C-alpha cells in the first residue's frame, strides 16, 4: 500500500462528505457536498471556505464549466441552479473575509426542464459541449440542452430498481461517451454524442460482486474503470482484433481463426 503525505486539509463540514467536484475554469476552487445539508466552495490552496450554501435536500452537485454556477440535484428529482459570488482564487494572498452564507431560499432557482426525474438525483455532469447529464437512483439518465431546457436523449441503465444505492457515472472529455453501472456490477457504455445507443457491456470479474459505486471511461474510450461492492476496482480494456495471418499449416490456421478475447479484466 502506497501512502502519500497530506498537502492540504479543508475543515468545516460536520458530517460525511458525499460529493466533491473541482471548478473546470477556476483552478484551486473545489465544491463539497455533505450529509450536514450544506455545500461549501473552497479555496484549496489557502485551505479556506469561500461560500457555504445551505442545500437542504441536495443529493448531488456539479459546478458549471465557467465556474459561475452550481447545479444541484434533489431527493425529489428536482434540478436547481445557484449563482456563485464573483471571486477568483486567492493564490498566495490570504483572504481576510469570512465564508459567505447563501440559503436555498435566496440562492437556488429551479430549472424549468420539460421532463425531469421523479426519484432522487445521484449524479450530475456538465459537459464540455454545454449539455447537462443527470442520473437518478432508478437508473434513468437524461441529457439536456441547457439553452432550450429540453431533453435530448433519455437512457435507462438495466438492473437499477428505485431502491438502488447511489452510483456515479463517467463521461469522456469530449462528452461523447458515457459509462454507468448497475446493482449487479455491470457497466454499460453509451454513445451520447450520437443517438444514445448502448455500444458495450462490461461484466464484473467472476470473483467480485456487488453494486457499482462509480464508473469512469478514458478519453480514448479504450478503458472503463468501476468501483464495485466493498471497494474492488475493476478495469476493462478494449483490445482491437488483430488481422489473421495466412499460413499453410492447417493446425496453425485453425488456431488463428478462433474467436479473440477483446476485453481484459483486472480487479
PDB file of C-alpha atoms in Angstrom:
ATOM      1  CA  UNK A   1       0.000   0.000   0.000  1.00  0.00           C
ATOM      2  CA  UNK A   2       1.397   3.383  -1.019  1.00  0.00           C
ATOM      3  CA  UNK A   3       0.925   6.270   1.397  1.00  0.00           C
ATOM      4  CA  UNK A   4       1.191   9.897   0.295  1.00  0.00           C
ATOM      5  CA  UNK A   5       1.628  12.937   2.536  1.00  0.00           C
ATOM      6  CA  UNK A   6      -1.363  15.224   3.120  1.00  0.00           C
ATOM      7  CA  UNK A   7      -0.705  18.533   1.336  1.00  0.00           C
ATOM      8  CA  UNK A   8      -3.973  20.251   2.241  1.00  0.00           C
ATOM      9  CA  UNK A   9      -6.831  19.855   4.722  1.00  0.00           C
ATOM     10  CA  UNK A  10     -10.244  21.513   4.357  1.00  0.00           C
ATOM     11  CA  UNK A  11     -12.209  21.652   7.619  1.00  0.00           C
ATOM     12  CA  UNK A  12     -15.774  22.824   8.123  1.00  0.00           C
ATOM     13  CA  UNK A  13     -18.309  20.062   7.468  1.00  0.00           C
ATOM     14  CA  UNK A  14     -19.734  18.275  10.498  1.00  0.00           C
ATOM     15  CA  UNK A  15     -20.872  15.077   8.738  1.00  0.00           C
ATOM     16  CA  UNK A  16     -19.503  12.767   5.970  1.00  0.00           C
ATOM     17  CA  UNK A  17     -18.758  14.165   2.503  1.00  0.00           C
ATOM     18  CA  UNK A  18     -20.926  12.628  -0.241  1.00  0.00           C
ATOM     19  CA  UNK A  19     -19.783  14.692  -3.234  1.00  0.00           C
ATOM     20  CA  UNK A  20     -16.662  16.512  -4.398  1.00  0.00           C
ATOM     21  CA  UNK A  21     -16.018  18.388  -7.654  1.00  0.00           C
ATOM     22  CA  UNK A  22     -13.405  20.847  -8.900  1.00  0.00           C
ATOM     23  CA  UNK A  23     -14.034  24.007 -10.915  1.00  0.00           C
ATOM     24  CA  UNK A  24     -13.007  23.499 -14.568  1.00  0.00           C
ATOM     25  CA  UNK A  25     -12.242  27.182 -15.070  1.00  0.00           C
ATOM     26  CA  UNK A  26     -11.180  28.379 -11.605  1.00  0.00           C
ATOM     27  CA  UNK A  27      -8.043  26.483 -10.561  1.00  0.00           C
ATOM     28  CA  UNK A  28      -7.873  25.895  -6.844  1.00  0.00           C
ATOM     29  CA  UNK A  29     -11.624  26.054  -6.221  1.00  0.00           C
ATOM     30  CA  UNK A  30     -13.371  22.890  -5.012  1.00  0.00           C
ATOM     31  CA  UNK A  31     -17.036  22.254  -4.196  1.00  0.00           C
ATOM     32  CA  UNK A  32     -18.008  19.757  -1.491  1.00  0.00           C
ATOM     33  CA  UNK A  33     -21.418  18.315  -0.577  1.00  0.00           C
ATOM     34  CA  UNK A  34     -22.024  16.859   2.874  1.00  0.00           C
ATOM     35  CA  UNK A  35     -24.683  14.999   4.833  1.00  0.00           C
ATOM     36  CA  UNK A  36     -24.792  18.045   7.117  1.00  0.00           C
ATOM     37  CA  UNK A  37     -27.090  19.588   4.441  1.00  0.00           C
ATOM     38  CA  UNK A  38     -24.544  22.139   3.271  1.00  0.00           C
ATOM     39  CA  UNK A  39     -22.304  22.697   0.262  1.00  0.00           C
ATOM     40  CA  UNK A  40     -19.023  24.541   0.577  1.00  0.00           C
ATOM     41  CA  UNK A  41     -16.894  26.255  -2.056  1.00  0.00           C
ATOM     42  CA  UNK A  42     -13.247  26.148  -1.028  1.00  0.00           C
ATOM     43  CA  UNK A  43     -10.024  27.842  -1.996  1.00  0.00           C
ATOM     44  CA  UNK A  44      -7.904  24.712  -1.864  1.00  0.00           C
ATOM     45  CA  UNK A  45      -4.513  26.456  -1.822  1.00  0.00           C
ATOM     46  CA  UNK A  46      -5.452  28.695   1.088  1.00  0.00           C
ATOM     47  CA  UNK A  47      -7.500  25.933   2.824  1.00  0.00           C
ATOM     48  CA  UNK A  48     -10.311  28.453   3.185  1.00  0.00           C
ATOM     49  CA  UNK A  49     -14.087  28.283   2.768  1.00  0.00           C
ATOM     50  CA  UNK A  50     -15.327  30.964   0.348  1.00  0.00           C
ATOM     51  CA  UNK A  51     -19.060  30.227   0.265  1.00  0.00           C
ATOM     52  CA  UNK A  52     -21.340  27.957   2.290  1.00  0.00           C
ATOM     53  CA  UNK A  53     -24.678  27.034   0.708  1.00  0.00           C
ATOM     54  CA  UNK A  54     -27.449  25.604   2.871  1.00  0.00           C
ATOM     55  CA  UNK A  55     -28.757  22.982   0.470  1.00  0.00           C
ATOM     56  CA  UNK A  56     -31.432  21.145   2.451  1.00  0.00           C
ATOM     57  CA  UNK A  57     -32.354  18.047   0.429  1.00  0.00           C
ATOM     58  CA  UNK A  58     -29.479  18.265  -2.106  1.00  0.00           C
ATOM     59  CA  UNK A  59     -28.333  14.783  -3.181  1.00  0.00           C
ATOM     60  CA  UNK A  60     -25.835  15.669  -5.968  1.00  0.00           C
ATOM     61  CA  UNK A  61     -23.945  18.773  -7.088  1.00  0.00           C
ATOM     62  CA  UNK A  62     -21.828  19.929 -10.039  1.00  0.00           C
ATOM     63  CA  UNK A  63     -20.080  23.182 -10.956  1.00  0.00           C
ATOM     64  CA  UNK A  64     -20.744  24.626 -14.406  1.00  0.00           C
ATOM     65  CA  UNK A  65     -17.881  24.795 -16.886  1.00  0.00           C
ATOM     66  CA  UNK A  66     -17.490  28.570 -16.428  1.00  0.00           C
ATOM     67  CA  UNK A  67     -17.430  28.245 -12.631  1.00  0.00           C
ATOM     68  CA  UNK A  68     -20.200  30.819 -12.170  1.00  0.00           C
ATOM     69  CA  UNK A  69     -22.942  28.432 -11.024  1.00  0.00           C
ATOM     70  CA  UNK A  70     -23.591  25.251  -9.072  1.00  0.00           C
ATOM     71  CA  UNK A  71     -26.201  22.816 -10.381  1.00  0.00           C
ATOM     72  CA  UNK A  72     -27.839  20.664  -7.717  1.00  0.00           C
ATOM     73  CA  UNK A  73     -29.998  17.554  -7.860  1.00  0.00           C
ATOM     74  CA  UNK A  74     -32.515  16.934  -5.099  1.00  0.00           C
ATOM     75  CA  UNK A  75     -34.178  13.999  -3.385  1.00  0.00           C
ATOM     76  CA  UNK A  76     -37.497  14.759  -5.114  1.00  0.00           C
ATOM     77  CA  UNK A  77     -35.868  14.685  -8.574  1.00  0.00           C
ATOM     78  CA  UNK A  78     -35.730  18.464  -8.994  1.00  0.00           C
ATOM     79  CA  UNK A  79     -32.750  20.306 -10.520  1.00  0.00           C
ATOM     80  CA  UNK A  80     -31.704  23.785  -9.401  1.00  0.00           C
ATOM     81  CA  UNK A  81     -29.002  26.368 -10.113  1.00  0.00           C
ATOM     82  CA  UNK A  82     -27.105  28.511  -7.614  1.00  0.00           C
ATOM     83  CA  UNK A  83     -25.318  31.711  -8.600  1.00  0.00           C
ATOM     84  CA  UNK A  84     -21.836  31.944  -7.110  1.00  0.00           C
ATOM     85  CA  UNK A  85     -20.334  35.258  -5.989  1.00  0.00           C
ATOM     86  CA  UNK A  86     -17.827  36.770  -8.410  1.00  0.00           C
ATOM     87  CA  UNK A  87     -14.456  35.835  -6.973  1.00  0.00           C
ATOM     88  CA  UNK A  88     -11.154  34.380  -8.060  1.00  0.00           C
ATOM     89  CA  UNK A  89      -8.772  32.079  -6.269  1.00  0.00           C
ATOM     90  CA  UNK A  90      -6.726  33.963  -3.722  1.00  0.00           C
ATOM     91  CA  UNK A  91      -3.483  32.259  -4.778  1.00  0.00           C
ATOM     92  CA  UNK A  92      -0.723  33.110  -2.331  1.00  0.00           C
ATOM     93  CA  UNK A  93      -2.601  36.038  -0.793  1.00  0.00           C
ATOM     94  CA  UNK A  94      -4.506  35.294   2.387  1.00  0.00           C
ATOM     95  CA  UNK A  95      -8.111  36.482   2.460  1.00  0.00           C
ATOM     96  CA  UNK A  96      -9.428  38.478   5.379  1.00  0.00           C
ATOM     97  CA  UNK A  97     -13.133  37.998   4.614  1.00  0.00           C
ATOM     98  CA  UNK A  98     -15.170  35.217   6.243  1.00  0.00           C
ATOM     99  CA  UNK A  99     -17.151  32.492   4.488  1.00  0.00           C
ATOM    100  CA  UNK A 100     -20.295  33.858   2.804  1.00  0.00           C
ATOM    101  CA  UNK A 101     -23.529  32.035   3.597  1.00  0.00           C
ATOM    102  CA  UNK A 102     -26.236  31.511   0.965  1.00  0.00           C
ATOM    103  CA  UNK A 103     -29.564  29.873   1.852  1.00  0.00           C
ATOM    104  CA  UNK A 104     -31.651  27.769  -0.533  1.00  0.00           C
ATOM    105  CA  UNK A 105     -34.488  30.275  -0.376  1.00  0.00           C
ATOM    106  CA  UNK A 106     -32.391  33.162  -1.686  1.00  0.00           C
ATOM    107  CA  UNK A 107     -29.809  31.344  -3.787  1.00  0.00           C
ATOM    108  CA  UNK A 108     -31.454  28.431  -5.627  1.00  0.00           C
ATOM    109  CA  UNK A 109     -33.644  28.572  -8.747  1.00  0.00           C
ATOM    110  CA  UNK A 110     -35.454  25.548 -10.149  1.00  0.00           C
ATOM    111  CA  UNK A 111     -34.505  24.685 -13.753  1.00  0.00           C
ATOM    112  CA  UNK A 112     -37.751  24.518 -15.787  1.00  0.00           C
ATOM    113  CA  UNK A 113     -36.977  21.363 -17.780  1.00  0.00           C
ATOM    114  CA  UNK A 114     -39.892  19.992 -19.813  1.00  0.00           C
ATOM    115  CA  UNK A 115     -39.463  16.494 -18.314  1.00  0.00           C
ATOM    116  CA  UNK A 116     -37.456  15.609 -15.247  1.00  0.00           C
ATOM    117  CA  UNK A 117     -36.750  12.846 -12.745  1.00  0.00           C
ATOM    118  CA  UNK A 118     -39.154  11.626 -10.067  1.00  0.00           C
ATOM    119  CA  UNK A 119     -36.541   9.803  -7.961  1.00  0.00           C
ATOM    120  CA  UNK A 120     -33.517  11.203  -6.055  1.00  0.00           C
ATOM    121  CA  UNK A 121     -30.689  12.519  -8.259  1.00  0.00           C
ATOM    122  CA  UNK A 122     -27.369  10.781  -7.553  1.00  0.00           C
ATOM    123  CA  UNK A 123     -25.067  12.208 -10.262  1.00  0.00           C
ATOM    124  CA  UNK A 124     -24.754  15.339 -12.438  1.00  0.00           C
ATOM    125  CA  UNK A 125     -22.194  16.194 -15.112  1.00  0.00           C
ATOM    126  CA  UNK A 126     -21.880  19.438 -17.101  1.00  0.00           C
ATOM    127  CA  UNK A 127     -20.262  18.513 -20.418  1.00  0.00           C
ATOM    128  CA  UNK A 128     -17.762  20.468 -22.494  1.00  0.00           C
ATOM    129  CA  UNK A 129     -20.487  20.595 -25.180  1.00  0.00           C
ATOM    130  CA  UNK A 130     -22.674  22.673 -22.850  1.00  0.00           C
ATOM    131  CA  UNK A 131     -25.157  19.855 -22.313  1.00  0.00           C
ATOM    132  CA  UNK A 132     -26.157  18.648 -18.858  1.00  0.00           C
ATOM    133  CA  UNK A 133     -26.361  14.946 -17.942  1.00  0.00           C
ATOM    134  CA  UNK A 134     -28.327  13.851 -14.873  1.00  0.00           C
ATOM    135  CA  UNK A 135     -28.993  10.444 -13.308  1.00  0.00           C
ATOM    136  CA  UNK A 136     -31.456   9.264 -10.665  1.00  0.00           C
ATOM    137  CA  UNK A 137     -31.364   6.208  -8.379  1.00  0.00           C
ATOM    138  CA  UNK A 138     -33.672   4.213 -10.680  1.00  0.00           C
ATOM    139  CA  UNK A 139     -31.030   4.272 -13.435  1.00  0.00           C
ATOM    140  CA  UNK A 140     -32.705   6.904 -15.596  1.00  0.00           C
ATOM    141  CA  UNK A 141     -30.244   9.202 -17.361  1.00  0.00           C
ATOM    142  CA  UNK A 142     -31.302  12.397 -19.108  1.00  0.00           C
ATOM    143  CA  UNK A 143     -29.164  14.511 -21.443  1.00  0.00           C
ATOM    144  CA  UNK A 144     -30.391  18.102 -21.511  1.00  0.00           C
ATOM    145  CA  UNK A 145     -29.984  21.092 -23.796  1.00  0.00           C
ATOM    146  CA  UNK A 146     -29.338  23.840 -21.257  1.00  0.00           C
ATOM    147  CA  UNK A 147     -30.300  26.626 -23.671  1.00  0.00           C
ATOM    148  CA  UNK A 148     -33.667  25.256 -24.742  1.00  0.00           C
ATOM    149  CA  UNK A 149     -34.306  23.447 -21.432  1.00  0.00           C
ATOM    150  CA  UNK A 150     -35.259  20.367 -23.436  1.00  0.00           C
ATOM    151  CA  UNK A 151     -34.285  16.717 -23.147  1.00  0.00           C
ATOM    152  CA  UNK A 152     -32.038  15.490 -25.976  1.00  0.00           C
ATOM    153  CA  UNK A 153     -31.712  11.813 -25.005  1.00  0.00           C
ATOM    154  CA  UNK A 154     -33.250   9.581 -22.327  1.00  0.00           C
ATOM    155  CA  UNK A 155     -31.474   6.373 -21.234  1.00  0.00           C
ATOM    156  CA  UNK A 156     -32.309   3.619 -18.751  1.00  0.00           C
ATOM    157  CA  UNK A 157     -29.499   1.617 -17.153  1.00  0.00           C
ATOM    158  CA  UNK A 158     -30.695  -2.009 -16.721  1.00  0.00           C
ATOM    159  CA  UNK A 159     -30.737  -3.535 -13.263  1.00  0.00           C
ATOM    160  CA  UNK A 160     -31.374  -0.338 -11.277  1.00  0.00           C
ATOM    161  CA  UNK A 161     -34.510  -0.580  -9.111  1.00  0.00           C
ATOM    162  CA  UNK A 162     -35.829   2.604  -7.415  1.00  0.00           C
ATOM    163  CA  UNK A 163     -34.189   1.488  -4.159  1.00  0.00           C
ATOM    164  CA  UNK A 164     -30.697   1.292  -5.725  1.00  0.00           C
ATOM    165  CA  UNK A 165     -27.635   2.637  -3.937  1.00  0.00           C
ATOM    166  CA  UNK A 166     -26.149   5.868  -5.317  1.00  0.00           C
ATOM    167  CA  UNK A 167     -23.858   5.268  -8.306  1.00  0.00           C
ATOM    168  CA  UNK A 168     -21.979   7.945 -10.235  1.00  0.00           C
ATOM    169  CA  UNK A 169     -21.302   7.726 -13.979  1.00  0.00           C
ATOM    170  CA  UNK A 170     -18.323   8.887 -16.035  1.00  0.00           C
ATOM    171  CA  UNK A 171     -18.078  10.714 -19.363  1.00  0.00           C
ATOM    172  CA  UNK A 172     -15.223  11.206 -21.826  1.00  0.00           C
ATOM    173  CA  UNK A 173     -13.501  14.577 -22.037  1.00  0.00           C
ATOM    174  CA  UNK A 174     -15.222  15.308 -25.345  1.00  0.00           C
ATOM    175  CA  UNK A 175     -18.601  14.410 -23.854  1.00  0.00           C
ATOM    176  CA  UNK A 176     -19.460  11.795 -26.487  1.00  0.00           C
ATOM    177  CA  UNK A 177     -19.380   8.552 -24.458  1.00  0.00           C
ATOM    178  CA  UNK A 178     -20.802   7.716 -21.030  1.00  0.00           C
ATOM    179  CA  UNK A 179     -20.193   4.756 -18.686  1.00  0.00           C
ATOM    180  CA  UNK A 180     -22.702   3.817 -15.955  1.00  0.00           C
ATOM    181  CA  UNK A 181     -23.121   0.781 -13.715  1.00  0.00           C
ATOM    182  CA  UNK A 182     -25.929  -1.138 -12.023  1.00  0.00           C
ATOM    183  CA  UNK A 183     -26.588  -3.064  -8.812  1.00  0.00           C
ATOM    184  CA  UNK A 184     -25.267  -6.359 -10.269  1.00  0.00           C
ATOM    185  CA  UNK A 185     -21.793  -4.960 -11.014  1.00  0.00           C
ATOM    186  CA  UNK A 186     -22.312  -4.493 -14.771  1.00  0.00           C
ATOM    187  CA  UNK A 187     -21.083  -1.355 -16.546  1.00  0.00           C
ATOM    188  CA  UNK A 188     -22.678  -0.100 -19.770  1.00  0.00           C
ATOM    189  CA  UNK A 189     -21.168   2.323 -22.283  1.00  0.00           C
ATOM    190  CA  UNK A 190     -23.432   4.661 -24.267  1.00  0.00           C
ATOM    191  CA  UNK A 191     -22.715   6.866 -27.295  1.00  0.00           C
ATOM    192  CA  UNK A 192     -24.436  10.023 -26.066  1.00  0.00           C
ATOM    193  CA  UNK A 193     -22.720  12.171 -28.692  1.00  0.00           C
ATOM    194  CA  UNK A 194     -24.754  10.446 -31.399  1.00  0.00           C
ATOM    195  CA  UNK A 195     -28.055   8.722 -30.585  1.00  0.00           C
ATOM    196  CA  UNK A 196     -27.598   7.497 -27.015  1.00  0.00           C
ATOM    197  CA  UNK A 197     -27.249   3.878 -28.109  1.00  0.00           C
ATOM    198  CA  UNK A 198     -25.509   1.294 -25.926  1.00  0.00           C
ATOM    199  CA  UNK A 199     -22.195   0.269 -27.526  1.00  0.00           C
ATOM    200  CA  UNK A 200     -20.625  -2.009 -24.887  1.00  0.00           C
ATOM    201  CA  UNK A 201     -21.382  -4.054 -21.770  1.00  0.00           C
ATOM    202  CA  UNK A 202     -18.646  -4.833 -19.228  1.00  0.00           C
ATOM    203  CA  UNK A 203     -19.289  -7.699 -16.827  1.00  0.00           C
ATOM    204  CA  UNK A 204     -17.572  -7.744 -13.411  1.00  0.00           C
ATOM    205  CA  UNK A 205     -14.773 -10.159 -12.556  1.00  0.00           C
ATOM    206  CA  UNK A 206     -16.124 -13.577 -11.566  1.00  0.00           C
ATOM    207  CA  UNK A 207     -14.742 -13.206  -8.030  1.00  0.00           C
ATOM    208  CA  UNK A 208     -16.204  -9.731  -7.498  1.00  0.00           C
ATOM    209  CA  UNK A 209     -19.822  -8.995  -6.708  1.00  0.00           C
ATOM    210  CA  UNK A 210     -21.854  -6.050  -5.511  1.00  0.00           C
ATOM    211  CA  UNK A 211     -23.278  -2.805  -6.889  1.00  0.00           C
ATOM    212  CA  UNK A 212     -21.245  -0.360  -8.942  1.00  0.00           C
ATOM    213  CA  UNK A 213     -20.469   2.666  -6.761  1.00  0.00           C
ATOM    214  CA  UNK A 214     -18.784   4.679  -9.542  1.00  0.00           C
ATOM    215  CA  UNK A 215     -17.784   4.280 -13.189  1.00  0.00           C
ATOM    216  CA  UNK A 216     -15.298   6.150 -15.386  1.00  0.00           C
ATOM    217  CA  UNK A 217     -14.198   5.978 -19.020  1.00  0.00           C
ATOM    218  CA  UNK A 218     -10.917   7.104 -20.588  1.00  0.00           C
ATOM    219  CA  UNK A 219     -10.753   9.892 -23.163  1.00  0.00           C
ATOM    220  CA  UNK A 220      -9.937   7.424 -25.953  1.00  0.00           C
ATOM    221  CA  UNK A 221     -12.789   5.074 -24.896  1.00  0.00           C
ATOM    222  CA  UNK A 222     -10.329   2.184 -24.572  1.00  0.00           C
ATOM    223  CA  UNK A 223     -10.607   1.685 -20.806  1.00  0.00           C
ATOM    224  CA  UNK A 224     -13.509   1.557 -18.348  1.00  0.00           C
ATOM    225  CA  UNK A 225     -12.987   1.670 -14.584  1.00  0.00           C
ATOM    226  CA  UNK A 226     -15.546   0.758 -11.942  1.00  0.00           C
ATOM    227  CA  UNK A 227     -15.648   0.594  -8.147  1.00  0.00           C
ATOM    228  CA  UNK A 228     -17.726  -2.389  -7.070  1.00  0.00           C
ATOM    229  CA  UNK A 229     -19.045  -3.565  -3.712  1.00  0.00           C
ATOM    230  CA  UNK A 230     -16.664  -3.164  -0.797  1.00  0.00           C
ATOM    231  CA  UNK A 231     -14.016  -1.248  -2.722  1.00  0.00           C
ATOM    232  CA  UNK A 232     -12.956  -3.524  -5.567  1.00  0.00           C
ATOM    233  CA  UNK A 233     -11.611  -1.646  -8.584  1.00  0.00           C
ATOM    234  CA  UNK A 234     -12.164  -3.338 -11.957  1.00  0.00           C
ATOM    235  CA  UNK A 235     -10.611  -2.261 -15.242  1.00  0.00           C
ATOM    236  CA  UNK A 236     -11.897  -3.309 -18.662  1.00  0.00           C
ATOM    237  CA  UNK A 237      -9.776  -2.639 -21.707  1.00  0.00           C
ATOM    238  CA  UNK A 238     -10.804  -2.871 -25.349  1.00  0.00           C
ATOM    239  CA  UNK A 239      -8.235  -4.732 -27.457  1.00  0.00           C
ATOM    240  CA  UNK A 240      -8.839  -4.324 -31.204  1.00  0.00           C
ATOM    241  CA  UNK A 241      -8.919  -7.618 -33.164  1.00  0.00           C
ATOM    242  CA  UNK A 242      -5.651  -8.387 -34.951  1.00  0.00           C
ATOM    243  CA  UNK A 243      -5.612  -9.399 -38.634  1.00  0.00           C
ATOM    244  CA  UNK A 244      -5.422 -13.160 -39.205  1.00  0.00           C
ATOM    245  CA  UNK A 245      -2.180 -14.274 -40.833  1.00  0.00           C
ATOM    246  CA  UNK A 246      -2.440 -16.751 -43.665  1.00  0.00           C
ATOM    247  CA  UNK A 247      -0.416 -19.916 -43.033  1.00  0.00           C
ATOM    248  CA  UNK A 248      -0.109 -23.118 -44.972  1.00  0.00           C
ATOM    249  CA  UNK A 249      -0.225 -25.203 -41.829  1.00  0.00           C
ATOM    250  CA  UNK A 250      -3.835 -26.269 -41.242  1.00  0.00           C
ATOM    251  CA  UNK A 251      -3.411 -26.569 -37.483  1.00  0.00           C
ATOM    252  CA  UNK A 252      -1.991 -23.072 -37.247  1.00  0.00           C
ATOM    253  CA  UNK A 253      -4.836 -21.699 -39.366  1.00  0.00           C
ATOM    254  CA  UNK A 254      -7.417 -23.359 -37.142  1.00  0.00           C
ATOM    255  CA  UNK A 255      -5.773 -21.860 -34.075  1.00  0.00           C
ATOM    256  CA  UNK A 256      -5.661 -18.355 -35.588  1.00  0.00           C
ATOM    257  CA  UNK A 257      -9.356 -18.428 -36.536  1.00  0.00           C
ATOM    258  CA  UNK A 258     -10.604 -18.977 -33.001  1.00  0.00           C
ATOM    259  CA  UNK A 259     -12.636 -16.075 -31.516  1.00  0.00           C
ATOM    260  CA  UNK A 260     -10.393 -13.468 -29.951  1.00  0.00           C
ATOM    261  CA  UNK A 261     -10.833 -12.015 -26.482  1.00  0.00           C
ATOM    262  CA  UNK A 262     -11.309  -8.276 -26.848  1.00  0.00           C
ATOM    263  CA  UNK A 263     -11.918  -7.332 -23.223  1.00  0.00           C
ATOM    264  CA  UNK A 264      -9.304  -7.605 -20.494  1.00  0.00           C
ATOM    265  CA  UNK A 265     -10.426  -7.528 -16.868  1.00  0.00           C
ATOM    266  CA  UNK A 266      -8.451  -6.588 -13.780  1.00  0.00           C
ATOM    267  CA  UNK A 267      -9.514  -6.272 -10.196  1.00  0.00           C
TER     268      UNK A 267
END
